[in-house]
């Protein structure tokens, strides 16, 4: 089956790109995109998850400003994405994540739900874990875990409220490249400490020599196939263990 756009509730509300497996459903995954929107890379990620047996839903978090945003990785398109990202509101994101979670629960049946976040989407997935109950948050190079500065972050970054993640019950699996220009090593180490203190079950992985975006083959300047393959191996193992 191919993926398709579907409403997640009201006719004029949020949509998601949904890709379902052909056979047995092993759970559902909410795929939270980079600032580039639900582009070809995100849709391909949904297809790969569906091929592995998971219903994949990629919400269109930009829907209030622009529908079905599909940006490439040029400098100009990044600026377009930044404009859209700066318009995102933290509370609206949580409401959208809640709608996506409800749809994912309906698709998963007796199995669990994971949030898979990519860069900006990694932040959204961790934020969702502070407010909603689901089984796994797997996040690639998530920004602003312990610092603010954008409306989508709000005054309290998500890892500052790690106790809420612990209460929600999600296992947090995170990936960062050693040379990531957005996530300093110090912040990653502080996040590790904060999660440990709050007793959040988690694993944070750093890949030597890898950059921000290392898992995306559509970004050849940043792509690290060895690190990307290892991260995805860990993601599928976590899906198997927690869903």
mmCIF file of C-alpha atoms in Angstrom:
data_model
loop_
_atom_site.group_PDB
_atom_site.id
_atom_site.type_symbol
_atom_site.label_atom_id
_atom_site.label_comp_id
_atom_site.label_asym_id
_atom_site.label_seq_id
_atom_site.Cartn_x
_atom_site.Cartn_y
_atom_site.Cartn_z
ATOM 1 C CA UNK A 1 0.000 0.000 0.000
ATOM 2 C CA UNK A 2 1.184 3.515 -0.728
ATOM 3 C CA UNK A 3 1.012 6.397 1.709
ATOM 4 C CA UNK A 4 -1.714 9.010 1.573
ATOM 5 C CA UNK A 5 -2.823 12.198 3.300
ATOM 6 C CA UNK A 6 -5.633 11.797 5.842
ATOM 7 C CA UNK A 7 -7.481 14.080 8.264
ATOM 8 C CA UNK A 8 -6.926 13.490 11.963
ATOM 9 C CA UNK A 9 -10.295 14.791 13.125
ATOM 10 C CA UNK A 10 -12.119 17.931 12.026
ATOM 11 C CA UNK A 11 -12.411 18.584 8.300
ATOM 12 C CA UNK A 12 -10.454 21.834 8.521
ATOM 13 C CA UNK A 13 -7.913 20.590 11.079
ATOM 14 C CA UNK A 14 -4.603 18.781 11.064
ATOM 15 C CA UNK A 15 -3.701 16.181 8.452
ATOM 16 C CA UNK A 16 -1.094 13.429 8.512
ATOM 17 C CA UNK A 17 0.667 11.450 5.821
ATOM 18 C CA UNK A 18 -0.214 7.832 6.671
ATOM 19 C CA UNK A 19 1.476 4.686 5.418
ATOM 20 C CA UNK A 20 0.101 1.304 6.524
ATOM 21 C CA UNK A 21 1.779 -2.101 6.313
ATOM 22 C CA UNK A 22 0.398 -4.759 4.008
ATOM 23 C CA UNK A 23 0.362 -7.514 6.624
ATOM 24 C CA UNK A 24 0.340 -7.733 10.397
ATOM 25 C CA UNK A 25 0.455 -4.454 12.312
ATOM 26 C CA UNK A 26 3.230 -4.462 14.904
ATOM 27 C CA UNK A 27 2.388 -1.046 16.331
ATOM 28 C CA UNK A 28 2.186 2.561 15.196
ATOM 29 C CA UNK A 29 4.794 5.305 14.866
ATOM 30 C CA UNK A 30 4.122 9.048 14.822
ATOM 31 C CA UNK A 31 6.882 10.509 12.635
ATOM 32 C CA UNK A 32 7.686 14.118 13.576
ATOM 33 C CA UNK A 33 9.489 15.869 10.744
ATOM 34 C CA UNK A 34 12.444 18.203 10.472
ATOM 35 C CA UNK A 35 11.755 21.887 9.805
ATOM 36 C CA UNK A 36 11.479 20.964 6.116
ATOM 37 C CA UNK A 37 7.991 19.536 6.589
ATOM 38 C CA UNK A 38 6.606 16.216 5.442
ATOM 39 C CA UNK A 39 9.003 16.006 2.513
ATOM 40 C CA UNK A 40 10.221 13.063 0.447
ATOM 41 C CA UNK A 41 12.668 11.970 3.154
ATOM 42 C CA UNK A 42 9.909 11.845 5.783
ATOM 43 C CA UNK A 43 7.534 10.038 3.420
ATOM 44 C CA UNK A 44 10.255 7.504 2.588
ATOM 45 C CA UNK A 45 10.831 7.009 6.310
ATOM 46 C CA UNK A 46 7.127 6.258 6.704
ATOM 47 C CA UNK A 47 7.325 3.736 3.856
ATOM 48 C CA UNK A 48 10.283 1.976 5.482
ATOM 49 C CA UNK A 49 8.475 1.754 8.814
ATOM 50 C CA UNK A 50 5.394 0.369 7.086
ATOM 51 C CA UNK A 51 7.533 -2.234 5.308
ATOM 52 C CA UNK A 52 8.709 -3.334 8.766
ATOM 53 C CA UNK A 53 5.111 -3.740 9.969
ATOM 54 C CA UNK A 54 4.373 -0.390 11.617
ATOM 55 C CA UNK A 55 1.622 2.058 10.718
ATOM 56 C CA UNK A 56 3.477 5.355 10.205
ATOM 57 C CA UNK A 57 1.754 8.722 10.586
ATOM 58 C CA UNK A 58 3.588 11.974 9.823
ATOM 59 C CA UNK A 59 1.540 14.941 11.117
ATOM 60 C CA UNK A 60 1.584 18.207 9.207
ATOM 61 C CA UNK A 61 2.539 20.416 12.155
ATOM 62 C CA UNK A 62 2.683 23.505 9.898
ATOM 63 C CA UNK A 63 -0.961 23.193 8.859
ATOM 64 C CA UNK A 64 -2.058 26.466 10.469
ATOM 65 C CA UNK A 65 0.406 28.419 8.287
ATOM 66 C CA UNK A 66 0.835 26.251 5.179
ATOM 67 C CA UNK A 67 -0.611 22.896 4.191
ATOM 68 C CA UNK A 68 1.528 19.862 3.307
ATOM 69 C CA UNK A 69 4.866 21.674 3.341
ATOM 70 C CA UNK A 70 7.460 19.786 1.291
ATOM 71 C CA UNK A 71 10.852 21.524 1.326
ATOM 72 C CA UNK A 72 14.232 20.413 0.066
ATOM 73 C CA UNK A 73 17.589 21.056 1.716
ATOM 74 C CA UNK A 74 18.818 24.173 -0.056
ATOM 75 C CA UNK A 75 19.766 27.251 1.969
ATOM 76 C CA UNK A 76 16.734 29.106 0.629
ATOM 77 C CA UNK A 77 14.341 26.315 1.574
ATOM 78 C CA UNK A 78 15.884 26.107 5.027
ATOM 79 C CA UNK A 79 15.057 29.778 5.515
ATOM 80 C CA UNK A 80 11.482 29.074 4.432
ATOM 81 C CA UNK A 81 11.337 26.278 6.989
ATOM 82 C CA UNK A 82 12.696 28.519 9.726
ATOM 83 C CA UNK A 83 9.913 31.036 9.082
ATOM 84 C CA UNK A 84 7.325 28.286 9.496
ATOM 85 C CA UNK A 85 9.071 26.837 12.540
ATOM 86 C CA UNK A 86 9.133 30.224 14.291
ATOM 87 C CA UNK A 87 5.338 30.387 13.905
ATOM 88 C CA UNK A 88 4.795 27.145 15.825
ATOM 89 C CA UNK A 89 3.254 27.392 19.273
ATOM 90 C CA UNK A 90 4.125 24.932 22.044
ATOM 91 C CA UNK A 91 0.554 24.328 23.209
ATOM 92 C CA UNK A 92 -0.732 23.918 19.663
ATOM 93 C CA UNK A 93 2.022 21.384 19.008
ATOM 94 C CA UNK A 94 0.960 19.345 22.032
ATOM 95 C CA UNK A 95 -2.658 19.453 20.826
ATOM 96 C CA UNK A 96 -1.553 18.252 17.386
ATOM 97 C CA UNK A 97 0.610 15.529 18.927
ATOM 98 C CA UNK A 98 -2.383 14.431 20.993
ATOM 99 C CA UNK A 99 -4.516 14.138 17.852
ATOM 100 C CA UNK A 100 -1.770 12.130 16.160
ATOM 101 C CA UNK A 101 -1.447 9.876 19.205
ATOM 102 C CA UNK A 102 -5.179 9.171 19.227
ATOM 103 C CA UNK A 103 -5.065 8.210 15.548
ATOM 104 C CA UNK A 104 -1.976 6.068 16.141
ATOM 105 C CA UNK A 105 -3.649 4.257 19.054
ATOM 106 C CA UNK A 106 -6.602 3.425 16.815
ATOM 107 C CA UNK A 107 -4.232 2.039 14.176
ATOM 108 C CA UNK A 108 -2.025 0.097 16.615
ATOM 109 C CA UNK A 109 -4.763 -2.118 18.022
ATOM 110 C CA UNK A 110 -3.313 -4.105 20.911
ATOM 111 C CA UNK A 111 0.216 -2.900 20.200
ATOM 112 C CA UNK A 112 1.986 0.253 21.387
ATOM 113 C CA UNK A 113 2.803 3.662 19.911
ATOM 114 C CA UNK A 114 6.148 5.381 19.409
ATOM 115 C CA UNK A 115 7.020 8.954 18.491
ATOM 116 C CA UNK A 116 9.959 9.161 16.081
ATOM 117 C CA UNK A 117 11.431 12.667 15.881
ATOM 118 C CA UNK A 118 13.892 14.151 13.410
ATOM 119 C CA UNK A 119 15.705 17.333 14.516
ATOM 120 C CA UNK A 120 12.837 19.800 15.145
ATOM 121 C CA UNK A 121 10.585 16.768 15.280
ATOM 122 C CA UNK A 122 12.830 15.267 17.928
ATOM 123 C CA UNK A 123 12.067 18.245 20.123
ATOM 124 C CA UNK A 124 8.352 17.805 19.428
ATOM 125 C CA UNK A 125 8.541 14.120 20.361
ATOM 126 C CA UNK A 126 10.260 14.871 23.675
ATOM 127 C CA UNK A 127 7.769 17.659 24.393
ATOM 128 C CA UNK A 128 4.927 15.226 23.659
ATOM 129 C CA UNK A 129 6.452 12.774 26.145
ATOM 130 C CA UNK A 130 6.091 15.402 28.893
ATOM 131 C CA UNK A 131 2.336 15.691 28.275
ATOM 132 C CA UNK A 132 1.110 12.418 26.753
ATOM 133 C CA UNK A 133 1.409 8.703 27.490
ATOM 134 C CA UNK A 134 3.047 6.465 24.893
ATOM 135 C CA UNK A 135 5.651 3.745 24.897
ATOM 136 C CA UNK A 136 8.752 5.054 23.100
ATOM 137 C CA UNK A 137 10.302 8.332 21.955
ATOM 138 C CA UNK A 138 13.128 7.746 19.464
ATOM 139 C CA UNK A 139 14.740 11.046 18.535
ATOM 140 C CA UNK A 140 17.453 11.950 16.047
ATOM 141 C CA UNK A 141 19.496 15.074 16.958
ATOM 142 C CA UNK A 142 16.661 16.798 18.883
ATOM 143 C CA UNK A 143 17.152 20.503 19.489
ATOM 144 C CA UNK A 144 16.364 22.752 22.452
ATOM 145 C CA UNK A 145 16.060 20.069 25.100
ATOM 146 C CA UNK A 146 17.481 22.358 27.770
ATOM 147 C CA UNK A 147 17.432 25.806 26.175
ATOM 148 C CA UNK A 148 14.672 28.001 24.836
ATOM 149 C CA UNK A 149 14.523 30.803 22.284
ATOM 150 C CA UNK A 150 11.690 29.698 19.991
ATOM 151 C CA UNK A 151 7.923 29.828 20.579
ATOM 152 C CA UNK A 152 7.652 26.059 20.056
ATOM 153 C CA UNK A 153 9.931 25.576 23.092
ATOM 154 C CA UNK A 154 8.212 27.991 25.406
ATOM 155 C CA UNK A 155 9.683 29.188 28.698
ATOM 156 C CA UNK A 156 10.422 25.683 30.020
ATOM 157 C CA UNK A 157 12.388 23.295 27.746
ATOM 158 C CA UNK A 158 11.121 19.697 27.897
ATOM 159 C CA UNK A 159 14.018 18.014 29.692
ATOM 160 C CA UNK A 160 13.676 20.563 32.500
ATOM 161 C CA UNK A 161 10.475 18.689 33.313
ATOM 162 C CA UNK A 162 11.914 15.192 33.038
ATOM 163 C CA UNK A 163 9.741 14.069 35.942
ATOM 164 C CA UNK A 164 6.775 14.445 33.587
ATOM 165 C CA UNK A 165 8.479 12.197 31.045
ATOM 166 C CA UNK A 166 9.043 9.615 33.777
ATOM 167 C CA UNK A 167 5.371 9.841 34.762
ATOM 168 C CA UNK A 168 4.291 9.346 31.149
ATOM 169 C CA UNK A 169 6.245 6.111 30.920
ATOM 170 C CA UNK A 170 8.024 6.537 27.582
ATOM 171 C CA UNK A 171 11.480 5.080 27.010
ATOM 172 C CA UNK A 172 13.640 7.834 25.504
ATOM 173 C CA UNK A 173 16.192 6.832 22.863
ATOM 174 C CA UNK A 174 18.263 9.706 21.502
ATOM 175 C CA UNK A 175 20.989 10.146 18.872
ATOM 176 C CA UNK A 176 23.468 12.965 18.336
ATOM 177 C CA UNK A 177 26.554 13.414 16.197
ATOM 178 C CA UNK A 178 29.796 14.492 17.855
ATOM 179 C CA UNK A 179 30.061 17.488 15.493
ATOM 180 C CA UNK A 180 26.438 18.597 15.812
ATOM 181 C CA UNK A 181 26.369 22.407 15.629
ATOM 182 C CA UNK A 182 22.914 22.654 17.211
ATOM 183 C CA UNK A 183 23.323 20.312 20.187
ATOM 184 C CA UNK A 184 26.542 20.973 22.153
ATOM 185 C CA UNK A 185 28.127 18.061 23.986
ATOM 186 C CA UNK A 186 27.572 19.894 27.274
ATOM 187 C CA UNK A 187 23.824 20.091 26.688
ATOM 188 C CA UNK A 188 23.669 16.396 25.773
ATOM 189 C CA UNK A 189 25.553 15.506 28.953
ATOM 190 C CA UNK A 190 23.252 17.718 31.026
ATOM 191 C CA UNK A 191 20.231 16.066 29.435
ATOM 192 C CA UNK A 192 21.670 12.659 30.348
ATOM 193 C CA UNK A 193 22.114 13.788 33.944
ATOM 194 C CA UNK A 194 18.651 15.308 34.164
ATOM 195 C CA UNK A 195 16.953 12.213 32.743
ATOM 196 C CA UNK A 196 18.912 9.971 35.093
ATOM 197 C CA UNK A 197 17.981 12.067 38.127
ATOM 198 C CA UNK A 198 14.304 11.925 37.144
ATOM 199 C CA UNK A 199 14.527 8.147 36.623
ATOM 200 C CA UNK A 200 13.483 8.329 32.976
ATOM 201 C CA UNK A 201 14.382 5.048 31.228
ATOM 202 C CA UNK A 202 16.631 6.203 28.426
ATOM 203 C CA UNK A 203 19.683 5.745 26.229
ATOM 204 C CA UNK A 204 21.507 8.680 24.638
ATOM 205 C CA UNK A 205 24.025 7.825 21.920
ATOM 206 C CA UNK A 206 26.745 10.036 20.394
ATOM 207 C CA UNK A 207 28.393 9.072 17.099
ATOM 208 C CA UNK A 208 32.051 10.149 16.703
ATOM 209 C CA UNK A 209 32.657 12.437 13.738
ATOM 210 C CA UNK A 210 28.956 12.643 12.791
ATOM 211 C CA UNK A 211 27.126 15.888 12.041
ATOM 212 C CA UNK A 212 23.594 17.177 12.504
ATOM 213 C CA UNK A 213 21.405 15.336 9.995
ATOM 214 C CA UNK A 214 23.759 12.341 9.813
ATOM 215 C CA UNK A 215 20.912 9.858 9.223
ATOM 216 C CA UNK A 216 19.494 11.572 6.119
ATOM 217 C CA UNK A 217 20.885 10.324 2.804
ATOM 218 C CA UNK A 218 19.212 13.292 1.068
ATOM 219 C CA UNK A 219 21.743 15.560 2.815
ATOM 220 C CA UNK A 220 25.020 14.200 1.378
ATOM 221 C CA UNK A 221 27.216 16.800 3.079
ATOM 222 C CA UNK A 222 26.031 15.563 6.489
ATOM 223 C CA UNK A 223 25.115 11.941 5.820
ATOM 224 C CA UNK A 224 27.065 9.304 7.733
ATOM 225 C CA UNK A 225 25.863 5.895 6.506
ATOM 226 C CA UNK A 226 27.574 3.927 9.265
ATOM 227 C CA UNK A 227 26.146 6.062 12.067
ATOM 228 C CA UNK A 228 22.747 6.199 10.381
ATOM 229 C CA UNK A 229 22.586 2.421 9.976
ATOM 230 C CA UNK A 230 23.522 1.860 13.609
ATOM 231 C CA UNK A 231 20.936 4.373 14.836
ATOM 232 C CA UNK A 232 18.191 2.763 12.786
ATOM 233 C CA UNK A 233 19.218 -0.688 14.038
ATOM 234 C CA UNK A 234 18.721 0.634 17.567
ATOM 235 C CA UNK A 235 15.373 2.199 16.636
ATOM 236 C CA UNK A 236 13.996 -1.071 15.266
ATOM 237 C CA UNK A 237 15.274 -2.972 18.295
ATOM 238 C CA UNK A 238 13.526 -0.437 20.559
ATOM 239 C CA UNK A 239 10.297 -0.701 18.570
ATOM 240 C CA UNK A 240 10.415 -4.464 18.963
ATOM 241 C CA UNK A 241 11.101 -4.182 22.692
ATOM 242 C CA UNK A 242 8.584 -1.483 23.615
ATOM 243 C CA UNK A 243 5.693 -1.842 21.175
#
